[in-house]
Amino acid sequence: MWGVPLMTSPAFRVFDSPAAAVRELAFEVSQLIRSRAAAGRQAVLGLATGNTPLLFYRELIRLHREEGLSFTNVTSFNLDEYLGLPRDHAETYWTFMHRNLLDHIDLPAAQVNLPCGTLPDGEINAHCAAYEERIRQAGGLDFQVLGIGRTGHIGFNEPGSPKDSRTRRIQLDAMTRQDAAAAFGGLEQVPTHALTMGCGTILEARRIVLLAWGEHKAPIIREALRGPVTDQVSASFLQEHPNAAFYLDRGAAGALD
Ligand code: PGA
């Protein structure tokens, strides 16, 4: 056959607003959860933190409260967690997930998985291996939601993260720490390291949607979608995923053709 590209870029969709994008995303996720429930099966979701998914979580909570969406058959795995903060620190992803989603829905605590950011160095490798094993035992990630950092990271896979990397400890990029400084009340308060699922862990998800809002994300979205596939921009690996999509607002799509 001719005229068929050897490599297709992941689909991207441009929405009028983040609210419109997350309605679509939440509908897709709710369909997965409901169809699995009807079959007596679990839906395995990979979840993200940051400003980007906040509206998505608000929409999931609305679906739970107003449209009877139950999460009792969901198993969740978060992408990442800062290292060295007490679990209930205001900026941990454990706190973020509970405040912005888990405290408001019926997802059983035993089915919630987040990397643990309080372990001594000597226990980290085993913890990361066990995290990978739990994902495998759950049957792999059905649906992974991603944000993107200005370094192009997905999870905390900073530039230089190999395509086949797995859950591990990582040093945060200076730009990533700078972007977190306001929330932490100063750059020196921002942790230097984190645990993150690897690019390989993420890319094994059967469906991936990356969300990005705002003009400040436009340059890195262009690199991720139109630039070379490179470990310098871990989101560029999504170009090679068979079922990944970028959901963008007009600002984030502003540097695309
Ligand atoms: P943000 O962070 O959603 O707060 O922009 C995204 C990311 O760093 O992955």
Coordinates of N, CA and C and ligand atoms in Angstrom, one line a residue, residues 48-54 79-80 93 146-156 176 179 211 213 216-217, ligand 1:
A48 N -2.5 11.5 37.3 CA -1.4 12.5 37.3 C -1.8 13.6 38.3
T49 N -0.8 14.4 38.6 CA -1.1 15.6 39.5 C -0.7 16.9 38.8
G50 N -0.7 18.0 39.5 CA -0.4 19.3 38.9 C -1.7 20.0 38.7
N51 N -1.5 21.2 38.2 CA -2.7 22.1 37.9 C -3.5 21.5 36.8
T52 N -2.9 20.9 35.8 CA -3.6 20.4 34.6 C -4.8 19.5 34.8
P53 N -4.6 18.5 35.7 CA -5.8 17.5 35.8 C -6.8 18.0 36.8
L54 N -6.7 19.1 37.4 CA -7.7 19.5 38.4 C -9.1 19.5 37.9
L79 N 1.5 8.6 39.0 CA 2.7 8.6 38.2 C 4.0 8.8 39.1
D80 N 3.8 9.7 40.1 CA 5.1 10.1 40.8 C 4.8 10.7 42.2
Y93 N 2.0 14.6 46.6 CA 1.0 14.1 45.6 C -0.1 13.2 46.3
L146 N -2.0 12.1 31.5 CA -0.7 12.8 31.7 C -0.9 14.3 31.6
G147 N 0.0 15.0 32.3 CA 0.2 16.4 32.0 C 1.6 16.5 31.3
I148 N 2.1 17.7 31.1 CA 3.4 17.8 30.6 C 4.1 19.0 31.2
G149 N 5.4 18.8 31.6 CA 6.2 19.9 32.2 C 6.8 20.7 31.1
R150 N 7.4 21.8 31.4 CA 8.0 22.6 30.4 C 9.3 22.0 29.9
T151 N 9.8 21.0 30.7 CA 11.0 20.2 30.2 C 10.6 19.1 29.2
G152 N 9.3 19.0 29.0 CA 8.8 17.8 28.2 C 8.6 16.6 29.0
H153 N 8.7 16.7 30.4 CA 8.6 15.5 31.2 C 7.1 15.0 31.2
I154 N 7.0 13.6 31.2 CA 5.7 13.0 31.6 C 6.1 12.2 32.8
G155 N 5.1 12.2 33.8 CA 5.6 11.8 35.1 C 6.7 12.8 35.5
F156 N 7.7 12.3 36.1 CA 8.9 13.2 36.4 C 10.1 12.7 35.5
T176 N 11.9 22.4 36.4 CA 10.8 21.8 37.1 C 10.7 22.3 38.5
D179 N 9.4 25.8 38.5 CA 8.0 25.9 38.3 C 7.2 25.5 39.5
L211 N -2.9 16.0 28.6 CA -3.6 17.2 28.7 C -2.6 18.4 28.7
W213 N -2.9 22.9 28.9 CA -3.6 24.2 28.7 C -2.7 25.3 28.8
H216 N 1.8 29.0 27.7 CA 3.1 28.7 28.2 C 3.5 27.2 27.9
K217 N 2.5 26.4 27.5 CA 2.8 25.0 27.2 C 3.0 24.8 25.6
Ligands
PGA1 P1 1.1 21.4 35.7 O1 2.4 20.4 35.7 O2 0.0 20.6 35.4 O3 1.1 22.0 37.0 O4 1.4 22.4 34.6 C1 2.5 19.5 34.7 C2 3.7 18.6 34.8 O5 4.7 19.1 35.3 O6 3.7 17.5 34.5

